[in-house]
Coordinates of C-alpha atoms and ligand atoms in Angstrom, one line a residue:
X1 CA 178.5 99.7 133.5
X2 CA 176.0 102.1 134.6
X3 CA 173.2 100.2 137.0
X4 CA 170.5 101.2 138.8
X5 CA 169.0 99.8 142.4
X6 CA 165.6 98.2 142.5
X7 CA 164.7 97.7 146.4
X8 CA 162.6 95.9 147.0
X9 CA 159.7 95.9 149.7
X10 CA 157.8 92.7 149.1
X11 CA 155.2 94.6 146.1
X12 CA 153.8 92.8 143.5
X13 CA 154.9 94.7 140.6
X14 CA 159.1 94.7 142.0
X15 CA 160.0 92.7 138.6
X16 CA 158.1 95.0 136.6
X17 CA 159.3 97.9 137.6
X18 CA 163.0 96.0 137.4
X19 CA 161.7 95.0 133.8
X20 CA 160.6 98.8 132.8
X21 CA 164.5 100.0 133.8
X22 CA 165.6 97.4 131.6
X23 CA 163.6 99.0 128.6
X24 CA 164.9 102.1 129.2
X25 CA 168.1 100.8 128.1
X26 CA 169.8 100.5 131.8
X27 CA 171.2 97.7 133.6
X28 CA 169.0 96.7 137.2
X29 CA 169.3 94.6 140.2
X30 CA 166.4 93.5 142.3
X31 CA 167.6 93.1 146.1
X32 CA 166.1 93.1 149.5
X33 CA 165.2 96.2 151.3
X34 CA 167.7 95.2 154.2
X35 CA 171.0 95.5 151.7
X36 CA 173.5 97.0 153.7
X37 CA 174.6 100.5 153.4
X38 CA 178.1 99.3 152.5
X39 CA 176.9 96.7 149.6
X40 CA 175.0 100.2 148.4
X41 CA 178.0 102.1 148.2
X42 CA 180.2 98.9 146.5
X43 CA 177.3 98.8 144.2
X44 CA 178.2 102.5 142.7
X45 CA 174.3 102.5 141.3
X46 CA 173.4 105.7 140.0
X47 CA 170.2 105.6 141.4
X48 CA 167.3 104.1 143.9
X49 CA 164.2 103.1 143.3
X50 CA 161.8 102.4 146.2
X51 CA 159.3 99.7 145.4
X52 CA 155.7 99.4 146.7
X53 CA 154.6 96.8 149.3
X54 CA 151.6 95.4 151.2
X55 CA 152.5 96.9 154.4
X56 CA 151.0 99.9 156.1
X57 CA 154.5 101.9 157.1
X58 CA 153.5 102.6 160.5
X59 CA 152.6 98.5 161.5
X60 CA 154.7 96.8 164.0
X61 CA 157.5 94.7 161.4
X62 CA 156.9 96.7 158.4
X63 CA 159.9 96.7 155.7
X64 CA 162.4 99.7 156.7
X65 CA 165.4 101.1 155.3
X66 CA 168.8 102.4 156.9
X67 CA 168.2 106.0 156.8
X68 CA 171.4 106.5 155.7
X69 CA 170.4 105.9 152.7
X70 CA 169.0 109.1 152.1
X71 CA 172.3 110.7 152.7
X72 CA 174.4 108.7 149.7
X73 CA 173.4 111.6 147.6
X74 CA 172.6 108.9 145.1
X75 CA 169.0 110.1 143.7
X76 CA 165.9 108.5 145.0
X77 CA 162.8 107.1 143.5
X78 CA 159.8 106.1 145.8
X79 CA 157.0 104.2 144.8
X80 CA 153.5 103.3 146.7
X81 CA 155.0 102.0 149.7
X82 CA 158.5 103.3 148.8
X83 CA 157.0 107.2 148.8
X84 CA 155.6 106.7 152.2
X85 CA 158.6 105.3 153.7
X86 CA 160.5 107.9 152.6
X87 CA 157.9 110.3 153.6
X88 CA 158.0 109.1 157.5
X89 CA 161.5 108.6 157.4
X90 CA 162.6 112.2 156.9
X91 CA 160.0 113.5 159.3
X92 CA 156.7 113.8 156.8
X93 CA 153.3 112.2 157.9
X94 CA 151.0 109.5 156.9
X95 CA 147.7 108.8 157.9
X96 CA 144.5 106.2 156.2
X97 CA 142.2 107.3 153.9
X98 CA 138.5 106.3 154.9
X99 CA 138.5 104.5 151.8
X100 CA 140.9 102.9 149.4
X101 CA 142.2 105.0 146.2
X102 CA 142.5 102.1 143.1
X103 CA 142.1 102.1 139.7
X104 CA 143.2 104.9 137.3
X105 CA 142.5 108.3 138.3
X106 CA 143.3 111.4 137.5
X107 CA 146.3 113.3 138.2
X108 CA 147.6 116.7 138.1
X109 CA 151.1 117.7 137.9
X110 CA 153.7 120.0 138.3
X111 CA 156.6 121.0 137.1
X112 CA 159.3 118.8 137.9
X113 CA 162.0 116.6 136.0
X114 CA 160.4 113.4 136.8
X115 CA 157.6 114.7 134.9
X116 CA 159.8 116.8 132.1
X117 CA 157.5 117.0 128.8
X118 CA 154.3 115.8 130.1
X119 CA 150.7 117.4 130.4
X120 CA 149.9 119.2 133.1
X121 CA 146.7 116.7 133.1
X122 CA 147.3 113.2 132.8
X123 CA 146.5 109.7 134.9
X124 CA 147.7 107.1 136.8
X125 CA 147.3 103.6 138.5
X126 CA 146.5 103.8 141.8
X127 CA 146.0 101.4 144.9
X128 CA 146.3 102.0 147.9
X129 CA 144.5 103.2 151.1
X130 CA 147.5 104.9 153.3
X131 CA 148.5 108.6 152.2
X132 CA 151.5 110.9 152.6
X133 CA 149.2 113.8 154.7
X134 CA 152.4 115.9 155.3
X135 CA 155.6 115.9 153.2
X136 CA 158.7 116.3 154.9
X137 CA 160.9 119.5 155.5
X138 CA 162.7 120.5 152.4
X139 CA 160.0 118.7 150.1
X140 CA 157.4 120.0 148.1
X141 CA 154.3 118.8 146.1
X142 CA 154.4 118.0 143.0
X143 CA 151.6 115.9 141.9
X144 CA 148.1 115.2 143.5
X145 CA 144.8 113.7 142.7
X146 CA 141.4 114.1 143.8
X147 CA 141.9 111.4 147.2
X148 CA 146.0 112.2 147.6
X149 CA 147.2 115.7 148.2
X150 CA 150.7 114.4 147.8
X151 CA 150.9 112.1 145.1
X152 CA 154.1 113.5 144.0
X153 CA 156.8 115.2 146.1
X154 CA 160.4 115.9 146.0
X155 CA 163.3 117.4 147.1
X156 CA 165.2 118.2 143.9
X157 CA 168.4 119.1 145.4
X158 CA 169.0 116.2 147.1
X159 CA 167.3 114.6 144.3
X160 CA 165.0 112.6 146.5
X161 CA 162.0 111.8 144.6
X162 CA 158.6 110.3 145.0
X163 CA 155.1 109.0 144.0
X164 CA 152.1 107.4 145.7
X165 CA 151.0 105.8 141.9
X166 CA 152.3 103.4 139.9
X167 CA 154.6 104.3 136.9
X168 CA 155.6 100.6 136.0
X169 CA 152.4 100.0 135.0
X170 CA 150.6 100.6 131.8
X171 CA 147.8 101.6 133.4
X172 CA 150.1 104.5 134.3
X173 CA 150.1 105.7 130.3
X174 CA 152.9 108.4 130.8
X175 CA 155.0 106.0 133.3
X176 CA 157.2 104.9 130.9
X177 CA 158.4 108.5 130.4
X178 CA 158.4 109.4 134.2
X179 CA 160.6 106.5 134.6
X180 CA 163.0 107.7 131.8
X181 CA 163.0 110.8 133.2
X182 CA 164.0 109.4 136.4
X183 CA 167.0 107.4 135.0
X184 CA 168.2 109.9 132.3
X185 CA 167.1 113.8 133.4
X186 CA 168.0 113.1 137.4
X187 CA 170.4 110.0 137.3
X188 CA 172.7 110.7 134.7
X189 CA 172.3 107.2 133.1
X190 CA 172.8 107.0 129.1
X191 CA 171.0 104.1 128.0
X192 CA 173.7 101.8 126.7
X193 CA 172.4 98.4 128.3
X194 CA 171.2 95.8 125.8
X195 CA 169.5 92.4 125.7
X196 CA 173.1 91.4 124.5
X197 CA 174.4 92.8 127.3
X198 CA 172.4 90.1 129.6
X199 CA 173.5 87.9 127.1
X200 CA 176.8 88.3 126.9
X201 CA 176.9 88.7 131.4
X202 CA 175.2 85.7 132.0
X203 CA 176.9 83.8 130.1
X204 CA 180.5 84.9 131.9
X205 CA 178.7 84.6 135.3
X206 CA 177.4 80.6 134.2
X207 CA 181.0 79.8 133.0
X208 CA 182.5 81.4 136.7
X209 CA 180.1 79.1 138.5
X210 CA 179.9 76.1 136.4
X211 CA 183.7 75.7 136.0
X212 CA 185.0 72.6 135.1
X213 CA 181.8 70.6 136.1
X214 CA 178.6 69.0 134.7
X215 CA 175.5 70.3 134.2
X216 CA 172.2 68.8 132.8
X217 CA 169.0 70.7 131.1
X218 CA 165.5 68.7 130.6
X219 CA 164.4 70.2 126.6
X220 CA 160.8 70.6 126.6
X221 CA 161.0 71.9 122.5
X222 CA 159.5 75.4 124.3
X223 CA 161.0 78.6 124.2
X224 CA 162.3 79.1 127.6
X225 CA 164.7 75.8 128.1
X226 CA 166.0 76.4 125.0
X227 CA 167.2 80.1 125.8
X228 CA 168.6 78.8 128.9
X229 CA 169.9 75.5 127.3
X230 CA 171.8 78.0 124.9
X231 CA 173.1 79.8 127.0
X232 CA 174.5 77.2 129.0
X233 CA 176.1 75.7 125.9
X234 CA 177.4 79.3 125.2
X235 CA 178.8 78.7 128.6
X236 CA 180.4 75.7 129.0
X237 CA 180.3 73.6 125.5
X238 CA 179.9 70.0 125.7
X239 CA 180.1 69.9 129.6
X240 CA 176.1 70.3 129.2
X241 CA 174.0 67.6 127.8
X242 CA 170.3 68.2 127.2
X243 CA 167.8 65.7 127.8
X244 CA 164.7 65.7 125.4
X245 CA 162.0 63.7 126.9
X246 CA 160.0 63.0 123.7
X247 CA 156.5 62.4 125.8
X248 CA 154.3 61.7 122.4
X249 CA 152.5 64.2 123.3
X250 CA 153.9 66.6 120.9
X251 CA 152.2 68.6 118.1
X252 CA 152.5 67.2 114.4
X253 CA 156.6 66.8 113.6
X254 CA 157.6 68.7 116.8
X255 CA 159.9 66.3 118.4
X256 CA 161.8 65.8 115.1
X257 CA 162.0 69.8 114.6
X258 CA 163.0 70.2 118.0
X259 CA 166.0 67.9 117.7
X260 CA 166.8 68.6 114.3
X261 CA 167.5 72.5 115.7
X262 CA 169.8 71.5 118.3
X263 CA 172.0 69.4 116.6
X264 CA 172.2 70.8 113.1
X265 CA 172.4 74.3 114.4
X266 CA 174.5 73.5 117.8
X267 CA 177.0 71.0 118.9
X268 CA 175.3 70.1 121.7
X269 CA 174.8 66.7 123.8
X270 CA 171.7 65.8 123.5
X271 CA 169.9 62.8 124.8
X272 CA 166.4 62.1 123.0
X273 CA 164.5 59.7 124.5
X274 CA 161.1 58.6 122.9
X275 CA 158.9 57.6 125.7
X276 CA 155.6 57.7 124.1
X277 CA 154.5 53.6 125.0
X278 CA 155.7 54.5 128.8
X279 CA 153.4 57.8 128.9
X280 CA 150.3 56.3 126.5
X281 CA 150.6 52.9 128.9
X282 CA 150.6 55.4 132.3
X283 CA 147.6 57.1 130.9
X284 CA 145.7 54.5 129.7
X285 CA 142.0 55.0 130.6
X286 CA 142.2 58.2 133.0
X287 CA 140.5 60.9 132.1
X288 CA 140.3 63.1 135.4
X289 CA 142.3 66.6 134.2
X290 CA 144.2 67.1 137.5
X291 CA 145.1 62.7 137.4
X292 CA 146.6 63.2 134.0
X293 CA 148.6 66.0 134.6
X294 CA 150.0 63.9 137.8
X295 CA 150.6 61.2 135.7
X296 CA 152.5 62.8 133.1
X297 CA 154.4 64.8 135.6
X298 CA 155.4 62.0 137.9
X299 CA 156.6 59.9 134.3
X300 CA 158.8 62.6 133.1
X301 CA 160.9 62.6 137.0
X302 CA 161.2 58.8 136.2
X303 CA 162.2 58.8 132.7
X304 CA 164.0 61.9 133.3
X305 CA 166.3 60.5 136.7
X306 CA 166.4 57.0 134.2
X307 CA 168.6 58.6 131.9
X308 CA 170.2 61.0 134.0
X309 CA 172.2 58.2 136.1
X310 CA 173.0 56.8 132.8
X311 CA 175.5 60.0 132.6
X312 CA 177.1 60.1 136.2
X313 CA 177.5 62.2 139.0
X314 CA 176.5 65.7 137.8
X315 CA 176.7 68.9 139.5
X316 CA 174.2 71.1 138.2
X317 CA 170.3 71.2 136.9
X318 CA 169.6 73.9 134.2
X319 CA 166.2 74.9 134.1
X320 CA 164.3 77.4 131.8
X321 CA 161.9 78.8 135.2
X322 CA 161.1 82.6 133.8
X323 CA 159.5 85.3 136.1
X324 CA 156.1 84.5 135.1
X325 CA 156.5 81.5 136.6
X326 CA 158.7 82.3 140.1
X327 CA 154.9 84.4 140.4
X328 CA 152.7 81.8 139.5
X329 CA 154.2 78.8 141.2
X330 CA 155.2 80.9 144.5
X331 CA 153.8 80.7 147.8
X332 CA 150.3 82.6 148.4
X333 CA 149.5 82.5 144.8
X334 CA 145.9 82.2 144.4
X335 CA 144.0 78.4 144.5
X336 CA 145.3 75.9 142.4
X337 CA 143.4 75.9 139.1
X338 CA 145.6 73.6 137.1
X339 CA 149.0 72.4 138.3
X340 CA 151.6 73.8 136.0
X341 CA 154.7 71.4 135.9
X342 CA 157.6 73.3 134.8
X343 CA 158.5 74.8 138.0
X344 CA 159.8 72.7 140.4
X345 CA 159.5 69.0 140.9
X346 CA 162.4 67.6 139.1
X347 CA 165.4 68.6 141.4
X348 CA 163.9 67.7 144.6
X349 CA 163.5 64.1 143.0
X350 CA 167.0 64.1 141.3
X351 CA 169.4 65.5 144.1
X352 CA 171.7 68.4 142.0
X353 CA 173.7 70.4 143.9
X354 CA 172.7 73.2 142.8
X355 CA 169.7 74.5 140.3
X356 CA 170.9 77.5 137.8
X357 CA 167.9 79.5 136.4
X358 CA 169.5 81.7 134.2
X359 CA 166.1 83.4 132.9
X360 CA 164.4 84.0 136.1
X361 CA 164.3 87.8 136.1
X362 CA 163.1 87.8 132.6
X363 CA 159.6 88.4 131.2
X364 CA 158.1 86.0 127.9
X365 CA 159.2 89.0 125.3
X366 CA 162.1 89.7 126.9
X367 CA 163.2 85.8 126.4
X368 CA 162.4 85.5 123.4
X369 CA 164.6 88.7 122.7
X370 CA 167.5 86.9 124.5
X371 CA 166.9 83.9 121.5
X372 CA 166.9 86.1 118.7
X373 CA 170.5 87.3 120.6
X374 CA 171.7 83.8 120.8
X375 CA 170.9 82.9 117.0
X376 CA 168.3 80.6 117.7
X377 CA 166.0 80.0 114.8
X378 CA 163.1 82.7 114.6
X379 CA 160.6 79.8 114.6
X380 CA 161.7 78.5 117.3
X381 CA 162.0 81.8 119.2
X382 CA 158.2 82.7 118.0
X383 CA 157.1 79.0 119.1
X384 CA 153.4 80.2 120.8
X385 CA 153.3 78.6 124.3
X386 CA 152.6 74.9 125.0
X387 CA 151.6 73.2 128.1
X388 CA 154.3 70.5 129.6
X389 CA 151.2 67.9 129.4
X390 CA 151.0 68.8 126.0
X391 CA 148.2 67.6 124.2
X392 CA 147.2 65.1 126.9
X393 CA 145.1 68.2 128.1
X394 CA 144.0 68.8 124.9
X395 CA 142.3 65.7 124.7
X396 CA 139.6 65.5 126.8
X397 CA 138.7 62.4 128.5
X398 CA 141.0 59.5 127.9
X399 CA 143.8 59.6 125.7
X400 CA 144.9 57.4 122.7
X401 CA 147.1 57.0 120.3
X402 CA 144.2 56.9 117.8
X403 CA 142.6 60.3 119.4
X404 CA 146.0 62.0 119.5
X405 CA 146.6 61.0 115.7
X406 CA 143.2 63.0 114.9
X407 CA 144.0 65.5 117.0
X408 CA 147.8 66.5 115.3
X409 CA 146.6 66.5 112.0
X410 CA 143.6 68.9 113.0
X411 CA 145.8 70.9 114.9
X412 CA 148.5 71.2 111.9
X413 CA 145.7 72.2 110.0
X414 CA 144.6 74.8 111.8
X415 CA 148.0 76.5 112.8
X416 CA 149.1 76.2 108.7
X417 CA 146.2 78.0 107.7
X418 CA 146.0 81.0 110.9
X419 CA 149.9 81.5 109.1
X420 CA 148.7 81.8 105.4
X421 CA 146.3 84.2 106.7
X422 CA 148.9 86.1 108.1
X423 CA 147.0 86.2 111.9
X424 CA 149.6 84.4 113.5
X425 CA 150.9 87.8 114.9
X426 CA 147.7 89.1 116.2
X427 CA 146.7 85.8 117.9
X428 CA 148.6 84.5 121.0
X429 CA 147.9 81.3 121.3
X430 CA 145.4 78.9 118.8
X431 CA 145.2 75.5 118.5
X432 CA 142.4 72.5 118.3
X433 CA 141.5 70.2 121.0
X434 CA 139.4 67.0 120.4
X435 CA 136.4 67.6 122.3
X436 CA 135.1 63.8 123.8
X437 CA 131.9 64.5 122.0
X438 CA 131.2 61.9 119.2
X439 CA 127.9 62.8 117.0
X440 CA 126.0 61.7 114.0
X441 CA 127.0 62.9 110.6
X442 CA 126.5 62.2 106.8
X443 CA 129.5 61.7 104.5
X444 CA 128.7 60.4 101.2
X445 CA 125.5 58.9 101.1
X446 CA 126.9 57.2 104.6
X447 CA 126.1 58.0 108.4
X448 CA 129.2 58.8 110.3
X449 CA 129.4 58.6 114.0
X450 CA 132.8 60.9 114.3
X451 CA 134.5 63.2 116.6
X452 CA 134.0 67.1 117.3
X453 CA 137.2 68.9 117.1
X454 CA 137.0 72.5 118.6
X455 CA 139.2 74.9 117.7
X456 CA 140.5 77.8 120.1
X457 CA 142.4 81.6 119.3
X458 CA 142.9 83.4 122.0
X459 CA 144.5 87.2 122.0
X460 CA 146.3 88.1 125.8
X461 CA 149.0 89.7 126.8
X462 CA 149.7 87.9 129.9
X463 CA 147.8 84.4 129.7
X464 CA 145.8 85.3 132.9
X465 CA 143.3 86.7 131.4
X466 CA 142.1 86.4 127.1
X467 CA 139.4 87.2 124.8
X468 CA 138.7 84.7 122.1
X469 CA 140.4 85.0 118.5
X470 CA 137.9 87.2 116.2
X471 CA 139.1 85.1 113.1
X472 CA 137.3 86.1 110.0
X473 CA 134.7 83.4 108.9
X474 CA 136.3 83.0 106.2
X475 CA 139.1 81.5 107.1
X476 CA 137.2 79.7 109.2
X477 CA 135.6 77.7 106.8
X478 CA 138.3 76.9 105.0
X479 CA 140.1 75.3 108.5
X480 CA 136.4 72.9 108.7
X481 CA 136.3 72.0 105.4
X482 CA 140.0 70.8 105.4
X483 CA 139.8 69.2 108.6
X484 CA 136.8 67.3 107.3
X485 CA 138.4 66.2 103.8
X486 CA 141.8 65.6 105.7
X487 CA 141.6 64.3 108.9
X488 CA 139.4 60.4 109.4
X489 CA 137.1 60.5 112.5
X490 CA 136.2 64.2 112.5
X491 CA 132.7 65.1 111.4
X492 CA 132.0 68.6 113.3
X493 CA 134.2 71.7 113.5
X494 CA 133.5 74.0 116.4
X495 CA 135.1 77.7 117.0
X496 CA 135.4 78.3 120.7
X497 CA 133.8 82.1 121.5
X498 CA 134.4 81.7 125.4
X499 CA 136.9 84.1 127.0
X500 CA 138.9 83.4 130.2
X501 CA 137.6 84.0 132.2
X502 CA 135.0 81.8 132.7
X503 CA 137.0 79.3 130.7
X504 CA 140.4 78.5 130.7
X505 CA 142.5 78.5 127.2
X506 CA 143.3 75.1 127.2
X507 CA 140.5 72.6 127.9
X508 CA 141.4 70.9 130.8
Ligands
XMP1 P1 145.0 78.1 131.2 O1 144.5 76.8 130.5 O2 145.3 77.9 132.6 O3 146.5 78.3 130.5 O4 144.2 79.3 130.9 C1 147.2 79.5 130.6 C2 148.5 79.3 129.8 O5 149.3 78.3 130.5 C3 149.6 77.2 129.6 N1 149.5 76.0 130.4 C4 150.6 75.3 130.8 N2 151.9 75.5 130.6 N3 152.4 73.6 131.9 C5 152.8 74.6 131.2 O6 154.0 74.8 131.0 C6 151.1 73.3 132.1 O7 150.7 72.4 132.8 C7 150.1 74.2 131.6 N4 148.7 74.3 131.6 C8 148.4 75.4 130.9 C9 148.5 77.3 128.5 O8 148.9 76.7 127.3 C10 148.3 78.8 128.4 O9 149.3 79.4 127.6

């Protein structure tokens, strides 16, 4: 199989770029910077690509490579960092700029097959502050923009290329073809890697590893542990057994459609355990955000380990961790603004010998693409996200059965009508919270003293950042007036209009 070397130098965007190879059809591996010339040449990659990195090339410690590297003859790609490593290394210079190149700028290029078919005017992403000054003997130029004078350069004969921007991302908006070029004009590649074919790898690499032992997945009714629970199955068949913490804090039906998937479409172990009393007792009159998530966290690891010993000695933890989180959850992320509890946490507490995270590479899309591979059900597959706490942080304040009855029904409401609209494609996340706001009304000829429920849409692509849901008013006002007629305790219906940021998309 034809594959192609990411290295990696400690940048932010290493997965990405890992992620755009992987569109173009061709198989990647991610691996440290200080791989061994030998495991290159086992590795018969058809090409290299440099990643960027935080370092400045000329610090004390800063990420090298063997320079040997550049004699495999197997074509090069630098990027950021990558281009001025590879400008130092073969004799070019670097130096500071005064001030740091970022955001998109212009850039002008030249001909070249990394840029076959493009304008001679385009742009790009930039950031960064160091420069290549001087390219090095045998290179020439072959992009630049107004604060780089080498933003491209090459040696095409020893097809040794590189750039100081960044093609992975969109930002970039002819990177995708650059990259193409890269992997099909100067690598040879053809393009035959498919989602099946992580499918159909993992899956052989699982069964090597598991072998003949036991292995355990906690369900969560989300998209990502049931790709990886799948594909364990795929694996290993009934030496897997899922474990289905039903917390009660599911949206209207879930926990029934979640186990009704599994075992009518699977033949799978699976272990559902309602815990609703435990997790409604332990959050019984707490209504700090962070306490709750605690709570709710800390009661899963016990109900979880609970029925875990009831099986026996098993060997390994299945969990459904996908890149997005490895970034989110990883040391020197930014200040904790809500602990997420789907990353980590459980196998410190249990004691597995090993942990298998057979999506960790992968990107939201890219999982879900690996579903629709595996035959799981579409809805399932095209489930929008929902937070482990589930709709204890959608209650805000303290949570009761009573509250989280008014709340489903609301909630169903809502997401049944968003579908008959036919937005459910446009909008990435939408779903009601019931605010802890209780105001007069009139029903009837009777005063009410009933609950707000707010309702939130949000369009993102990456959940870091989202504008709020321009549903039309109409439809709108079909959502309130059901949710009044339908649902007992409601008496207002609010639309959130807030973006994140300054908010968050769920409430607490
Ligand atoms: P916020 O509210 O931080 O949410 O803007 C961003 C995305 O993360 C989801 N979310 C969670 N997911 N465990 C999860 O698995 C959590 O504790 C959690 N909190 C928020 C949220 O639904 C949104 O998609």
């Amino acid at each position: 199989m034809e594959s192609v070397l990411v290295l990696d130098f400690g940048g932010q965007y290493n997965q990405l770029i890992a992620r755009r190879v992987r569109e173009a059809n061709v198989y990647c591996e991610v691996k440290s910077c200080t791989i061994s010339l030998h495991d290159i040449k086992t590795g018969c990659y058809r090409g290299i690509i440099f990643t960027g990195g935080p370092a400045s090339v000329y610090v004390e410690g800063a990420p090298q490579v063997d320079p040997g590297i550049f004699r495999l003859g197997i074509p090069i790609l630098g990027i950021c960092y990558g281009a001025q490593l590879t400008a130092v290394t073969l004799g070019g210079k670097v130096v500071s700029a005064v001030a740091r190149e970022y955001g998109k700028t212009p850039l002008l290029l030249r001909e070249s097959e990394l840029f076959a078919g493009l304008p001679h005017e385009t742009s790009c992403w930039m950031s960064h502050t160091d420069y290549v000054s001087e390219v090095p003997q045998g290179f020439c130029v072959s992009a630049t923009t107004k604060g780089c004078p080498a933003a491209g350069m090459e040696d095409p004969e020893k097809k040794i290329y590189a750039v100081q921007f960044h093609p992975e991302v969109l930002h970039t908006p002819e990177g995708m073809v650059m990259i193409r070029n890269f992997l099909y004009r100067i690598c040879g590649c053809t393009g035959t890697w498919q989602m099946s074919s992580f499918v159909d790898s993992t899956i052989a690499c699982l069964r090597g590893k598991i072998g003949d032992k036991k292995v355990l997945c906690a369900l969560s009714g989300g998209v990502d542990s049931a790709v990886a629970a799948i594909l364990v199955h795929k694996a290993v068949g009934r030496q897997l057994t899922c474990i289905f913490v039903d917390h009660g804090l599911l949206r209207k039906n879930e926990g029934d459609e979640v186990e009704e998937v599994f075992r009518s479409h699977y033949d799978i172990n699976l272990v559902r355990v309602n815990a609703e009393k435990r997790f409604l007792v332990a959050l019984a009159g707490v209504s700090d955000p962070e306490q709750k998530r605690m709570i709710i966290g800390a009661e899963f690891i016990r109900v979880f380990e609970e029925e875990a010993k009831k099986i026996g000695a098993v060997d390994f933890l299945v969990q459904g961790t996908i890149y997005p989180d490895v970034i989110e959850s990883g040391p020197g992320s930014a200040a904790v603004i809500k602990s997420h509890h789907n990353v980590g946490g459980l196998p410190n507490q249990v004691g597995f010998r090993e942990i298998l995270e057979p999506l960790r590479i992968l990107f939201k899309d890219e999982v879900r693409r690996a579903g629709i591979e595996l035959g799981i059900p579409e809805n399932l597959v095209w489930r929008q996200p929902f937070p482990g706490p589930g709709l204890a942080i959608r209650v805000i304040g303290d949570v009761t059965q009573e509250k989280l009855a008014v709340l489903r029904e609301a909630d169903a409401i809502l997401r049944e009508e968003v579908v008959t609209a036919g937005l459910a494609c446009g909008i990435n996340q939408y779903f009601a919270a019931l605010t802890n706001m209780r105001s007069v009304g009139v029903m009837g000829d009777e005063r009410t003293y009933d609950y707000a429920i707010a309702l939130r849409a949000v369009t993102t692509t990456d959940f870091m950042t989202a504008d709020w849901a321009q549903i039309p008013f109409s439809v709108l006002g079909k959502i309130s007036n059901r949710v009044i007629n339908e649902v007992r305790h409601v008496n207002r219906v609010l639309y959130d209009i807030t973006s994140k940021p300054p908010a968050t998309i769920e409430y607490e």
